[in-house]
Structure formats: structure tokens, C-alpha cells
PDB file of C-alpha atoms in Angstrom:
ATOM      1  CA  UNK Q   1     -22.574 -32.513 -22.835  1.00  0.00           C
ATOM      2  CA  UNK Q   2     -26.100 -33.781 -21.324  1.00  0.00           C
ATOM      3  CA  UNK Q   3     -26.848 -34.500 -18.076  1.00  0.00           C
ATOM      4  CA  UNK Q   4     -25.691 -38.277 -17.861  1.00  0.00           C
ATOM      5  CA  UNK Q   5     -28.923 -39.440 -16.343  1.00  0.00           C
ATOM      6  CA  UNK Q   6     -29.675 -42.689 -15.810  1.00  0.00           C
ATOM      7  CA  UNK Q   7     -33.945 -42.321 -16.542  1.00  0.00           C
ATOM      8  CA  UNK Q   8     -35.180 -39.532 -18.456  1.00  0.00           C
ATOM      9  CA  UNK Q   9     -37.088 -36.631 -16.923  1.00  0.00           C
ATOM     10  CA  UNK Q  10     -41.007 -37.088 -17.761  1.00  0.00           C
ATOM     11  CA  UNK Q  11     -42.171 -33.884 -16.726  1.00  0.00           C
ATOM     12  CA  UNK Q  12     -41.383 -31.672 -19.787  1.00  0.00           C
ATOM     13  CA  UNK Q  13     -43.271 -34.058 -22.095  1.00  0.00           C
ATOM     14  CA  UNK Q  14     -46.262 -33.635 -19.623  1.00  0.00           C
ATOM     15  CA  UNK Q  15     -45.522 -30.099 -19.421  1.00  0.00           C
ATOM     16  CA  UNK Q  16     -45.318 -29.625 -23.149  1.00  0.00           C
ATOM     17  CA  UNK Q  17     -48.483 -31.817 -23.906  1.00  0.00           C
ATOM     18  CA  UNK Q  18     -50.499 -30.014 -21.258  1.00  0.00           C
ATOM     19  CA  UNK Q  19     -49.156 -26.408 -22.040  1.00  0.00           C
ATOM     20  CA  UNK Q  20     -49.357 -26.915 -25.834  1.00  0.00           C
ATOM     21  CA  UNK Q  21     -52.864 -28.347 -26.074  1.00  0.00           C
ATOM     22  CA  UNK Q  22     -54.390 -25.596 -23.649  1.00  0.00           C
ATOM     23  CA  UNK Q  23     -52.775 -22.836 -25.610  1.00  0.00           C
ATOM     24  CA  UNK Q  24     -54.662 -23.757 -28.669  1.00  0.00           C
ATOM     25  CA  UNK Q  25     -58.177 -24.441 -26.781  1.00  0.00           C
ATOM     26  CA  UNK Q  26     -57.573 -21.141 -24.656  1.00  0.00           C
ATOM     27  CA  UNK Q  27     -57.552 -18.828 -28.488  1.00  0.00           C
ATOM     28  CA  UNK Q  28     -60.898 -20.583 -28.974  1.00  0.00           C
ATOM     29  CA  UNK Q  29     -62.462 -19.389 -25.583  1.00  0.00           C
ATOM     30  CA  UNK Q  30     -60.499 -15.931 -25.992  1.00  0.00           C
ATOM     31  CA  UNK Q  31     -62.320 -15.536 -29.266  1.00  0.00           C
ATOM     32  CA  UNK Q  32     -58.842 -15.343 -31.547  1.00  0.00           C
ATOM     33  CA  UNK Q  33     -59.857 -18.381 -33.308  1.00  0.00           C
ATOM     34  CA  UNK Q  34     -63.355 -19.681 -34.614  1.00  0.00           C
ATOM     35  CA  UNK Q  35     -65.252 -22.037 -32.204  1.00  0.00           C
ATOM     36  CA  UNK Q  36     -65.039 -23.910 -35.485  1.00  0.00           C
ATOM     37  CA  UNK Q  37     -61.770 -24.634 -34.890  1.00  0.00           C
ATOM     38  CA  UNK Q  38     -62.691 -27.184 -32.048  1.00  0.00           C
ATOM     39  CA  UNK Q  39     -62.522 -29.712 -34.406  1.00  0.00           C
ATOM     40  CA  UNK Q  40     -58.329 -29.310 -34.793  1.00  0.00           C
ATOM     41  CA  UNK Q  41     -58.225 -28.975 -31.130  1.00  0.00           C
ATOM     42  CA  UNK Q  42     -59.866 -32.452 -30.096  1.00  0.00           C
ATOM     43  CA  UNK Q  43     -57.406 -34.888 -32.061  1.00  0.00           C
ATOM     44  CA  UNK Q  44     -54.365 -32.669 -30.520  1.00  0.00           C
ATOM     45  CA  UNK Q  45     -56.341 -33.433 -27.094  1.00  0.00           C
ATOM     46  CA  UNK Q  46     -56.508 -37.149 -27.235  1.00  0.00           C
ATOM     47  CA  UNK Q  47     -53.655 -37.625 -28.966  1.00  0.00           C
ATOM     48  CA  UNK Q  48     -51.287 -34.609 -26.787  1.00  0.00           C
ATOM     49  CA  UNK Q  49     -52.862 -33.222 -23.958  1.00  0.00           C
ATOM     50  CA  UNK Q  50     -54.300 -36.551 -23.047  1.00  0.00           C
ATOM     51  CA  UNK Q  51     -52.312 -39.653 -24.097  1.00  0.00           C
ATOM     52  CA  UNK Q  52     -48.792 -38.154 -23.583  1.00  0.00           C
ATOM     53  CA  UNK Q  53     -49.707 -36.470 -20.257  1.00  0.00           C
ATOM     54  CA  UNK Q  54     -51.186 -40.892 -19.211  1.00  0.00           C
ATOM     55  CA  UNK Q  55     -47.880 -41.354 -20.448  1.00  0.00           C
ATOM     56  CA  UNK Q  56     -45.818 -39.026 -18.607  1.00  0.00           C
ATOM     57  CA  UNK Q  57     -47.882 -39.654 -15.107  1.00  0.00           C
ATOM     58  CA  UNK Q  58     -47.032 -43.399 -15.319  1.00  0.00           C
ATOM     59  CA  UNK Q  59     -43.426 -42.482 -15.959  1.00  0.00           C
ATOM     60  CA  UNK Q  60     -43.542 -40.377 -13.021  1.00  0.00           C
ATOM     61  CA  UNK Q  61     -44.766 -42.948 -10.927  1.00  0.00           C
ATOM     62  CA  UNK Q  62     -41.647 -45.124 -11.330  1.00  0.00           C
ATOM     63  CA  UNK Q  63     -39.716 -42.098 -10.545  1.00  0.00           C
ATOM     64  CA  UNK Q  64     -41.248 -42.230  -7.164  1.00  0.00           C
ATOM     65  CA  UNK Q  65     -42.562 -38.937  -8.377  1.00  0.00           C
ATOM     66  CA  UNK Q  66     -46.311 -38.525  -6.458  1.00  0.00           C
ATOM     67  CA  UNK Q  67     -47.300 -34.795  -6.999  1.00  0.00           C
ATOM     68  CA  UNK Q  68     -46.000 -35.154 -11.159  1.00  0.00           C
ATOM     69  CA  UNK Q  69     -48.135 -39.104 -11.219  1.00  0.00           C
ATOM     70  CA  UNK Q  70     -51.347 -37.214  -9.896  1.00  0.00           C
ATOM     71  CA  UNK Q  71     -51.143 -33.993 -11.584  1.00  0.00           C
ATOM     72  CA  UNK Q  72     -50.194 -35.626 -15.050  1.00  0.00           C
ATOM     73  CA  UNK Q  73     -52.702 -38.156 -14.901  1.00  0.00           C
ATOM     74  CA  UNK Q  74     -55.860 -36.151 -13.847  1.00  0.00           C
ATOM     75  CA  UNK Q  75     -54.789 -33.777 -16.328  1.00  0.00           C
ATOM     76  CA  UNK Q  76     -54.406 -36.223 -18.890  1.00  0.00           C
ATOM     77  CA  UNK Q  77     -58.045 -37.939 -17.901  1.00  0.00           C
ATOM     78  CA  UNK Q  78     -59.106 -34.254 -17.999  1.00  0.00           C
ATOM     79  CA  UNK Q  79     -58.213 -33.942 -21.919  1.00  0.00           C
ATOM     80  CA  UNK Q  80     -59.737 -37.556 -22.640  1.00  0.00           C
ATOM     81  CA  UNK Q  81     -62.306 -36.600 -21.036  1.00  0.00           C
ATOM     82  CA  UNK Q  82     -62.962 -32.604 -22.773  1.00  0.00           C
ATOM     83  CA  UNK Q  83     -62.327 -34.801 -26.169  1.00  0.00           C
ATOM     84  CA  UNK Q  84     -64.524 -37.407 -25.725  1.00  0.00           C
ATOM     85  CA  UNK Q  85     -67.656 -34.967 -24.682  1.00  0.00           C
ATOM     86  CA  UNK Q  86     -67.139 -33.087 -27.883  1.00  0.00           C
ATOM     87  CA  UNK Q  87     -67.137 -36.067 -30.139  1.00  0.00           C
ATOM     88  CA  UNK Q  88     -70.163 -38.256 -28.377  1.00  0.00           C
ATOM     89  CA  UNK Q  89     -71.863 -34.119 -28.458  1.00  0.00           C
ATOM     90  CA  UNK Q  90     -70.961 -33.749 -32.043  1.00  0.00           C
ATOM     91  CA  UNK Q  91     -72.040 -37.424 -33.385  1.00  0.00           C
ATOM     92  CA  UNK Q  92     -75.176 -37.434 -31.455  1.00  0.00           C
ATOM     93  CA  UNK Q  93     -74.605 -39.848 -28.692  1.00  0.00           C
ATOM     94  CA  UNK Q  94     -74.844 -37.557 -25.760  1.00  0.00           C
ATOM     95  CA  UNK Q  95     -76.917 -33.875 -25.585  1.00  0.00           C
ATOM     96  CA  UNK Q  96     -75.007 -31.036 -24.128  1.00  0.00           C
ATOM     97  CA  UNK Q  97     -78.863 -28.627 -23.779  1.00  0.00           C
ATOM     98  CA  UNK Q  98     -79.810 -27.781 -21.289  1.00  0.00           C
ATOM     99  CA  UNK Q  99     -76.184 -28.501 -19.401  1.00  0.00           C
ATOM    100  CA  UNK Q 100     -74.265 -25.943 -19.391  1.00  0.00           C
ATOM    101  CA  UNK Q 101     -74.586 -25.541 -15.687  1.00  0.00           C
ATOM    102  CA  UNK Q 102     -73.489 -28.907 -14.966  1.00  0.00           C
ATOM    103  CA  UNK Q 103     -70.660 -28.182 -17.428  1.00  0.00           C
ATOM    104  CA  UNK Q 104     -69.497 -25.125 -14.856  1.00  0.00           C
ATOM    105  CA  UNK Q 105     -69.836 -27.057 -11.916  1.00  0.00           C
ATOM    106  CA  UNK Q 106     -67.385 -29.374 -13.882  1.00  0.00           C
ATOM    107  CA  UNK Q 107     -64.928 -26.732 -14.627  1.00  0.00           C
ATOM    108  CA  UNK Q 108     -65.063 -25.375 -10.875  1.00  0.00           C
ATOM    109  CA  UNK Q 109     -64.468 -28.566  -9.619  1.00  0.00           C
ATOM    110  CA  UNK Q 110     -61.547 -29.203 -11.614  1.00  0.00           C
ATOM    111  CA  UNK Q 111     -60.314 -25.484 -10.332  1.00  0.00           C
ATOM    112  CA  UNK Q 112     -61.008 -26.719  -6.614  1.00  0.00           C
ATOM    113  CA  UNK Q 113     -58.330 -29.873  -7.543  1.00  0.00           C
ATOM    114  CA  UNK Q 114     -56.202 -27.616  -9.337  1.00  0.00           C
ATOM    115  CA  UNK Q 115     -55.599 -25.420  -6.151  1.00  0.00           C
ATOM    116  CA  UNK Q 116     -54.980 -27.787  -3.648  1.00  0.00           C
ATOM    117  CA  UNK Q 117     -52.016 -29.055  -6.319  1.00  0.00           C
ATOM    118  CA  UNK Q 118     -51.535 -25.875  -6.267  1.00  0.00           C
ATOM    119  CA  UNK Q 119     -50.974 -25.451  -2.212  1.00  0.00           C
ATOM    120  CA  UNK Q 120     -48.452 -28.516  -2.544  1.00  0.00           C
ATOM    121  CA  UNK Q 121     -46.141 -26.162  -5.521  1.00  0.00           C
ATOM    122  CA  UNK Q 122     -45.137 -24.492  -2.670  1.00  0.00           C
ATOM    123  CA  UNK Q 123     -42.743 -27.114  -1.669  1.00  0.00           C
ATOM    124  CA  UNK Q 124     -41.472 -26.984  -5.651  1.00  0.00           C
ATOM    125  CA  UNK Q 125     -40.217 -24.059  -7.426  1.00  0.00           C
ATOM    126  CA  UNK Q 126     -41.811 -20.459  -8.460  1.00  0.00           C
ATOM    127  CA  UNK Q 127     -42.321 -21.525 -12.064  1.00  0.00           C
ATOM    128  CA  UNK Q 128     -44.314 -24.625 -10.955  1.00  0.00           C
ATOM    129  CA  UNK Q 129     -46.777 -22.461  -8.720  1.00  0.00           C
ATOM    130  CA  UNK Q 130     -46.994 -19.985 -11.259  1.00  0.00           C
ATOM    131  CA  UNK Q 131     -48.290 -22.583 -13.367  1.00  0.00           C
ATOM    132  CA  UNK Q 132     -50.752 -24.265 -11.032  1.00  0.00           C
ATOM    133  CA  UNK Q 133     -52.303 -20.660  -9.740  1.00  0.00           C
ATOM    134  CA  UNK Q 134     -52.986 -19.446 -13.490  1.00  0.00           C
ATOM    135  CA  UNK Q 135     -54.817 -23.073 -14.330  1.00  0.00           C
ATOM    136  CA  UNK Q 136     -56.554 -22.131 -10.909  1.00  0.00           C
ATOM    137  CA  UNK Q 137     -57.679 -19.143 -12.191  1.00  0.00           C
ATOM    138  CA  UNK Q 138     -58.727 -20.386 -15.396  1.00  0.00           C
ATOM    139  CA  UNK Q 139     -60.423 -23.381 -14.629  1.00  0.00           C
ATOM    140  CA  UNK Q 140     -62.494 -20.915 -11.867  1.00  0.00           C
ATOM    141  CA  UNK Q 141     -63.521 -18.225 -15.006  1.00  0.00           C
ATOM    142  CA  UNK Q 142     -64.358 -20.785 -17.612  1.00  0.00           C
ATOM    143  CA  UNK Q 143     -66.536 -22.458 -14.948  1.00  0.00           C
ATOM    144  CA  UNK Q 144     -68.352 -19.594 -13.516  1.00  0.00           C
ATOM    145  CA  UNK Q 145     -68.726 -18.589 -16.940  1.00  0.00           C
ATOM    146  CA  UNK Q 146     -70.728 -21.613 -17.741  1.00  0.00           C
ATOM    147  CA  UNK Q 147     -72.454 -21.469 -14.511  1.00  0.00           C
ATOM    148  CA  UNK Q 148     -73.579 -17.888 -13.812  1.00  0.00           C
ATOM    149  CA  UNK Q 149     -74.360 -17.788 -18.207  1.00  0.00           C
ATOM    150  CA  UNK Q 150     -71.702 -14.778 -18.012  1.00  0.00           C
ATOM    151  CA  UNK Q 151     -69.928 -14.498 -21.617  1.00  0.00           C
ATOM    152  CA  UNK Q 152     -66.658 -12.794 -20.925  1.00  0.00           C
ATOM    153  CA  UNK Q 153     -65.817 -14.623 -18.023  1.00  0.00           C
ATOM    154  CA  UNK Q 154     -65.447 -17.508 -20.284  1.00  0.00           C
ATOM    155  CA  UNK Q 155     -63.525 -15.338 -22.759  1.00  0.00           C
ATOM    156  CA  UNK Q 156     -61.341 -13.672 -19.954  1.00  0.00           C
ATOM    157  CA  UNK Q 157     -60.651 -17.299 -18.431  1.00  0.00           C
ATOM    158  CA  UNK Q 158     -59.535 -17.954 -22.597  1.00  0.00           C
ATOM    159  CA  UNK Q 159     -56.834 -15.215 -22.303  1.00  0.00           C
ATOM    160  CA  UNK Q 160     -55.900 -16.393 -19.353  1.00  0.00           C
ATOM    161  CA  UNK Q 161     -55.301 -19.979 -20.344  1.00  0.00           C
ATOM    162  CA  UNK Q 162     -53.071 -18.689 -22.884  1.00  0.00           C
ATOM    163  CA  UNK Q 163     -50.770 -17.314 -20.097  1.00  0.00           C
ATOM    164  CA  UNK Q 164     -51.244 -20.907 -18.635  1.00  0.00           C
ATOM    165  CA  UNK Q 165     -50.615 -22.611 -21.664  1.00  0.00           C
ATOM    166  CA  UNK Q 166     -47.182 -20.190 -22.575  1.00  0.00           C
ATOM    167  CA  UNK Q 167     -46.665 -20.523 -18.708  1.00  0.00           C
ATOM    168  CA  UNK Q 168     -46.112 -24.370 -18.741  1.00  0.00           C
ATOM    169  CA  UNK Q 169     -44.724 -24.911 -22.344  1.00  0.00           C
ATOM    170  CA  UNK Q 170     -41.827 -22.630 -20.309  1.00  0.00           C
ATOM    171  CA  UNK Q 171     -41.296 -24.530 -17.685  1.00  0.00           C
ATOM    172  CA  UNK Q 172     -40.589 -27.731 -20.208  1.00  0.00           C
ATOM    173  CA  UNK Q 173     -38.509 -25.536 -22.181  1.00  0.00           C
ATOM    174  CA  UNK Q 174     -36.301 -24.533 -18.758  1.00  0.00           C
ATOM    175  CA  UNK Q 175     -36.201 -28.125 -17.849  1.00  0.00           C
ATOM    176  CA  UNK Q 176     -35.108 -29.598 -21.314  1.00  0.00           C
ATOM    177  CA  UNK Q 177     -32.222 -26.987 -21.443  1.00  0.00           C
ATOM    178  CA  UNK Q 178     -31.453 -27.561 -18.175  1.00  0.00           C
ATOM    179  CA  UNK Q 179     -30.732 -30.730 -19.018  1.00  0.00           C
ATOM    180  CA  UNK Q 180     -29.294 -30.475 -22.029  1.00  0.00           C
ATOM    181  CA  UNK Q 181     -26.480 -28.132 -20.603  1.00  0.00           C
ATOM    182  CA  UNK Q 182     -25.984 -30.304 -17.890  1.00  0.00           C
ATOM    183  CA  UNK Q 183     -26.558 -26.787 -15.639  1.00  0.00           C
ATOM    184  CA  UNK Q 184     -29.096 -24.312 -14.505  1.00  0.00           C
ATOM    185  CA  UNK Q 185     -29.324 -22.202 -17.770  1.00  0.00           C
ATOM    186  CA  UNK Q 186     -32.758 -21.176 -17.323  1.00  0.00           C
ATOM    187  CA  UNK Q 187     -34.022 -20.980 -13.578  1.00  0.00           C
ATOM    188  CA  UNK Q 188     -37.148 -22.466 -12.548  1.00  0.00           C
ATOM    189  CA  UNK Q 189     -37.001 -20.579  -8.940  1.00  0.00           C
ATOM    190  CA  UNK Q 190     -36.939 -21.784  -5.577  1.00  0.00           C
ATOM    191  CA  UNK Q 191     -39.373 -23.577  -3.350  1.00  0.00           C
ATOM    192  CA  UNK Q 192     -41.718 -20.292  -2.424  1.00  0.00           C
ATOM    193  CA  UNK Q 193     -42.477 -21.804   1.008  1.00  0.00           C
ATOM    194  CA  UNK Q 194     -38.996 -22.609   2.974  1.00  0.00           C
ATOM    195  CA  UNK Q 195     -38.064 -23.088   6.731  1.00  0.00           C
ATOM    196  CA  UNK Q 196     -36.571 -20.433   8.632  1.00  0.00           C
ATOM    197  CA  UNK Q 197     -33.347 -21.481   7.705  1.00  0.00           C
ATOM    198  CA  UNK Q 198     -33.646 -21.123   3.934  1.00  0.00           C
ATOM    199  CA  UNK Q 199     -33.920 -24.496   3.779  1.00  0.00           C
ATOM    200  CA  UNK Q 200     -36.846 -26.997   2.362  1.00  0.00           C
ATOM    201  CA  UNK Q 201     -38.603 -28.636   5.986  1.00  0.00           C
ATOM    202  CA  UNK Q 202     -38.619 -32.102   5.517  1.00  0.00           C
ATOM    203  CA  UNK Q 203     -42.174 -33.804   5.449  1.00  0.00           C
ATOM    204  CA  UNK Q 204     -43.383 -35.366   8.486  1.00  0.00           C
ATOM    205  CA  UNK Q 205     -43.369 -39.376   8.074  1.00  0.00           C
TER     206      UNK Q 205
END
């Protein structure tokens, strides 16, 4: 019998849009899949990685829920935002020559966010942090890539993001059948930075 909740968890549908979408993206930068195939992946980002993630922050929100509102939202911007520079590149409005640079100081900066999220995981569980230091990673390789004009960084932060990807699509899956079963069936870890005691410090008001 399901957990008899009385609001539903939002994080596995931001979990799921966010892992899902980056999977797919992360075979294009890894060179499994044609750069050609960019043109699947920006639909699924608007529409799944974007949208549902907006969605999933604002439900958060009313949960009281700060570190799932900001993460689910920037993320979600992030994909509106990765979308919207392909299709304005693609029909001509904007020019991507001559800035690739500015594209990797983009991607860093979105890896500097990422890992100060990432510093507050450690409050959260293991799978969460595992999560957060991967997109670190990632976010750090695609954007050197682009910055320093190095190739296989980009394609080794592409294999990475697949780990990222699998990584959060996981953590949905744990949380779903977590609830599902009304029990821990699949666990997520514990908070990787505790008090003395074992036990989570409380934050300072």
C-alpha cells in the first residue's frame, strides 16, 4: 500500500526530467550519437528538462522545500535556456562565431553554482551528493572544453554526464519506490556530513 501522503513528492519528477534530458544531450557530447541529433534533444529540453523541472521547483516551494525550489528551478531555466540558444542559433536570430569562449565561461559558471548546491548535499543523503559532484564535474569539462578549444574534454565531460544523467534518473527511481512501498526499499544513504553524535546538527536560526 502507498505511502498515505497528504502532497505528493516533487522531486522525482525533477529528478527524472533533469536526469533523463541530460542523458540524451551527454551521448551527443560523448560522440555515441550524431551532433545531428540535437534537434531530438531540444523539444525533450523545453518540454522535460525545462518545463517539468519550473514545475517541480514551484511545487517544492510550497513544500517549504528551499535547496529542491533553487536547484529545480535554475536547472530548469538552465534547459530553457540551452534550448532556446540552439533554436534562435539555428533560425538565424542570434550568431554563436566567434563565442565559444563565452559559451565556456557559461558552462563554468553554471559548475561554480552547481558546487556550492553541491556543499549544501551534505546535509541530504549520499545519492543526492553523488549527483550534485558528477554535474560539478561535468559542467567544469564541458566548459573548459569550450574555453581552452580542448576537444575531449568536452567529450570526456559527455561520458560523464551520462553517469550524471543515470545518477539522478536513480535517485527518482529510489524515491518513487520508496514511496510506493510505503518503506525504504532502495536506500538513498545518509546525510555524509553529521554531528558527532550521528546525528544531523540543526541549522543555526
Amino acid at each position: 500500500m502507498p505511502a498515505n501522503t497528504k502532497t505528493g513528492n516533487p522531486a522525482p519528477l525533477g529528478l527524472v526530467g533533469f536526469g533523463l534530458t541530460t542523458v540524451l544531450l551527454s551521448m551527443i557530447n560523448a560522440e555515441l550519437l550524431p551532433a545531428a541529433g540535437e534537434v531530438v534533444v531540444i523539444p525533450l529540453a523545453l518540454a522535460f528538462g525545462g518545463t517539468i523541472q519550473l514545475l517541480a521547483g514551484m511545487l517544492e516551494y510550497r513544500e517549504g522545500n528551499t535547496f529542491g525550489t533553487v536547484a529545480f528551478t535554475s536547472y530548469g531555466a538552465f534547459w530553457w535556456w540551452f534550448g532556446l540558444l540552439l533554436v534562435f542559433s539555428g533560425n538565424g536570430w542570434i550568431s554563436l562565431e566567434g563565442a565559444t569562449t563565452t559559451l565556456g565561461v557559461a558552462l563554468i559558471l553554471w559548475g561554480v553554482f552547481t558546487t556550492y548546491m553541491w556543499v549544501a548535499t551534505f546535509k541530504l543523503n549520499w545519492a543526492l551528493w553523488s549527483v550534485f559532484l558528477l554535474l560539478s564535474v561535468t559542467f567544469y569539462l564541458l566548459g573548459f572544453g569550450d574555453y581552452l578549444g580542448i576537444g575531449w574534454l568536452g567529450v570526456a565531460g559527455g561520458w560523464v554526464g551520462i553517469l550524471t544523467g543515470l545518477d539522478a534518473m536513480f535517485v527518482s527511481f529510489a524515491e518513487v519506490a520508496n514511496w510506493a512501498y510505503d518503506r525504504e526499499v532502495i536506500p538513498l544513504g545518509s546525510p555524509p556530513l553529521k554531528s558527532k553524535s550521528g546525528r544531523k546538527t540543526q541549522p543555526a536560526d
